[in-house]
Amino acid sequence: VGEIMEQVLQDAPFYISSGGGVTLSGGDPLLQPAFARQVLQACRQEGIHTAIETAANCPWELLADLLPLTNLVMMDIKHMDPDRHRQATGVSNERILANAARLMEAGASVIFRTPVVPTVNDTPEEIADIARFVHRLGEMANGQGSPVLELLAFHRLAGDKYQSLGLEHGAAHLESPPAEKMVQLAEVAASYGIQVRR
């Protein structure tokens, strides 16, 4: 933690001037919850804004433990259908969706992120299902703010990593969604009365 904070503090003037801070991502910081907690605690002691990026596929207690030290949670919602989610990721989405609801009930500041992947979740109907869910989550926020849905276009930047590790890249044949399709999907999502970014 000390070594990390040495590097973090070198950028402290930038955080102050930009309004930014430190984001723990990965992988997923919740795979190392004790270490993540220590880093977040150290950042908070220095007055640095903190955020985590997570799939939230973890016991609620791990996530809840980090919330007092976290200004912002960015979490994925990849699909609403548990079977389609399992096909794409290898796990069901039940715990993820339950954690999303708990985050909103806890009054957390949350950006929900959907990587838009061709053949996985790139139809207006699939994005509408996610937007409907995020809208319902906003109603659970008890006036403590509304969630944001960020649509992220699929890209193949991980291809080199797969190749260097000698692994098969199952998405190597997919193309990024065209810009006009991302605009259309954002319009569909926004029609549910939520804030949408892309």
XYZ file of C-alpha atoms in Angstrom:
198
model
C 0.000 0.000 0.000
C 2.858 2.356 0.836
C 4.454 1.831 -2.578
C 1.152 2.477 -4.317
C 0.512 5.625 -2.306
C 3.929 6.991 -3.235
C 2.855 6.853 -6.876
C -0.671 8.072 -6.164
C 0.540 11.128 -4.274
C 2.812 12.148 -7.150
C -0.386 12.937 -9.068
C -2.191 14.689 -6.188
C -1.982 18.141 -7.860
C -3.691 16.678 -10.935
C -6.525 15.204 -8.840
C -7.095 18.580 -7.200
C -7.133 20.549 -10.473
C -9.189 18.017 -12.446
C -11.577 16.820 -9.768
C -10.359 13.278 -10.421
C -8.982 10.648 -8.119
C -8.013 7.004 -7.856
C -9.980 4.162 -9.450
C -9.327 0.557 -8.487
C -10.033 -1.688 -11.448
C -8.361 -4.780 -12.717
C -9.426 -7.615 -13.070
C -11.709 -6.802 -10.213
C -10.585 -5.199 -6.956
C -13.115 -7.307 -5.068
C -10.937 -10.346 -5.772
C -8.500 -8.771 -3.264
C -10.924 -7.054 -0.879
C -8.578 -6.589 2.099
C -5.891 -4.992 -0.051
C -8.463 -2.857 -1.892
C -9.794 -1.656 1.452
C -6.326 -0.628 2.627
C -5.629 1.321 -0.573
C -9.015 3.060 -0.454
C -8.498 3.897 3.215
C -5.085 5.411 2.480
C -6.524 7.481 -0.382
C -9.365 8.750 1.779
C -6.916 9.760 4.502
C -5.191 11.914 1.872
C -8.507 13.427 0.755
C -8.388 11.716 -2.651
C -11.633 10.835 -4.455
C -11.989 7.058 -4.772
C -13.792 4.774 -7.195
C -13.963 1.058 -7.918
C -14.757 -0.775 -11.149
C -16.333 -4.152 -10.504
C -18.454 -6.897 -11.977
C -20.065 -7.110 -8.489
C -20.140 -10.892 -8.735
C -19.225 -11.292 -5.082
C -20.868 -11.676 -1.685
C -22.616 -8.426 -0.767
C -20.573 -8.142 2.424
C -17.349 -7.616 0.442
C -18.865 -4.768 -1.523
C -20.607 -3.234 1.488
C -17.315 -3.171 3.386
C -15.734 -0.927 0.724
C -18.653 1.492 0.347
C -17.722 3.830 3.231
C -14.346 4.350 1.534
C -15.649 4.665 -2.036
C -17.066 7.795 -3.653
C -18.157 6.058 -6.854
C -18.917 2.502 -7.961
C -18.771 1.561 -11.638
C -20.290 -1.855 -12.204
C -21.190 -3.935 -15.226
C -24.648 -5.058 -16.220
C -24.009 -7.194 -19.260
C -27.377 -8.875 -19.750
C -30.693 -9.228 -17.953
C -31.358 -12.821 -19.013
C -29.534 -15.175 -16.599
C -29.039 -17.890 -19.233
C -27.667 -15.493 -21.860
C -25.452 -13.940 -19.197
C -24.114 -17.382 -18.282
C -23.418 -18.188 -21.953
C -21.427 -14.967 -22.379
C -19.571 -14.853 -19.050
C -19.717 -18.322 -17.501
C -21.811 -17.174 -14.506
C -25.411 -16.253 -13.801
C -26.302 -12.602 -13.221
C -28.512 -13.166 -10.161
C -25.970 -12.099 -7.537
C -24.837 -9.181 -9.730
C -28.367 -7.802 -10.110
C -29.055 -8.258 -6.392
C -25.883 -6.328 -5.570
C -26.927 -3.559 -7.967
C -30.183 -3.167 -6.058
C -28.380 -3.193 -2.721
C -25.984 -0.494 -3.913
C -28.886 1.779 -4.747
C -30.657 1.000 -1.466
C -27.412 1.915 0.338
C -27.372 5.305 -1.407
C -24.157 4.629 -3.329
C -23.186 6.780 -6.302
C -23.210 4.303 -9.195
C -22.487 4.247 -12.908
C -23.810 1.074 -14.495
C -21.800 0.043 -17.540
C -22.889 -2.180 -20.385
C -20.243 -3.330 -22.844
C -22.259 -3.584 -26.073
C -21.059 -6.802 -27.705
C -22.351 -7.959 -31.105
C -24.420 -11.169 -30.892
C -24.411 -10.949 -27.076
C -26.434 -7.859 -26.079
C -26.547 -5.419 -28.994
C -30.254 -5.427 -29.834
C -32.634 -2.600 -28.897
C -34.670 -5.133 -26.898
C -31.693 -6.257 -24.824
C -30.578 -2.693 -24.105
C -34.194 -1.756 -23.265
C -34.299 -4.562 -20.684
C -31.154 -3.206 -19.031
C -32.439 0.403 -19.157
C -35.743 -0.645 -17.569
C -33.828 -2.320 -14.750
C -31.622 0.748 -14.201
C -34.736 2.938 -14.153
C -36.243 0.719 -11.428
C -32.974 0.973 -9.500
C -33.211 4.755 -9.690
C -36.600 4.570 -8.024
C -34.946 2.692 -5.138
C -32.406 5.471 -4.551
C -34.748 7.325 -2.163
C -33.900 10.708 -3.656
C -30.170 10.171 -3.118
C -29.324 10.537 -6.802
C -30.054 8.602 -9.921
C -27.900 5.968 -11.548
C -26.222 6.466 -14.888
C -26.071 3.869 -17.667
C -22.941 3.964 -19.785
C -22.957 2.044 -23.067
C -19.447 0.979 -24.058
C -18.852 -0.176 -27.624
C -17.068 -3.522 -27.890
C -13.472 -3.316 -29.128
C -10.750 -5.874 -29.824
C -7.948 -4.248 -27.845
C -7.543 -7.364 -25.676
C -6.577 -9.441 -28.731
C -2.852 -8.845 -28.247
C -3.063 -9.914 -24.608
C -4.717 -13.193 -25.560
C -2.090 -13.792 -28.217
C 0.826 -13.059 -25.874
C -0.594 -15.534 -23.355
C -1.152 -18.192 -26.015
C -4.907 -18.164 -25.399
C -7.736 -18.332 -27.886
C -9.599 -15.027 -28.166
C -13.223 -16.065 -28.550
C -14.313 -12.597 -29.667
C -11.582 -12.061 -32.270
C -14.116 -12.384 -35.100
C -16.417 -9.652 -33.745
C -16.407 -6.064 -34.989
C -17.107 -2.925 -32.976
C -20.706 -1.748 -33.275
C -21.048 1.144 -35.747
C -21.385 4.621 -34.226
C -24.915 4.998 -35.586
C -25.975 1.786 -33.837
C -24.544 3.044 -30.536
C -26.548 6.271 -30.990
C -29.706 4.230 -31.626
C -29.133 2.055 -28.551
C -28.447 5.121 -26.394
C -31.735 6.648 -27.575
C -33.570 3.451 -26.677
C -32.023 3.457 -23.200
C -32.696 7.173 -22.644
C -36.382 6.654 -23.471
C -36.687 5.006 -20.032
C -35.953 8.316 -18.314
C -32.411 7.549 -17.229
C -29.138 9.349 -17.846
C -27.244 7.577 -20.621
C -23.632 8.024 -21.698
C -21.740 6.398 -24.534
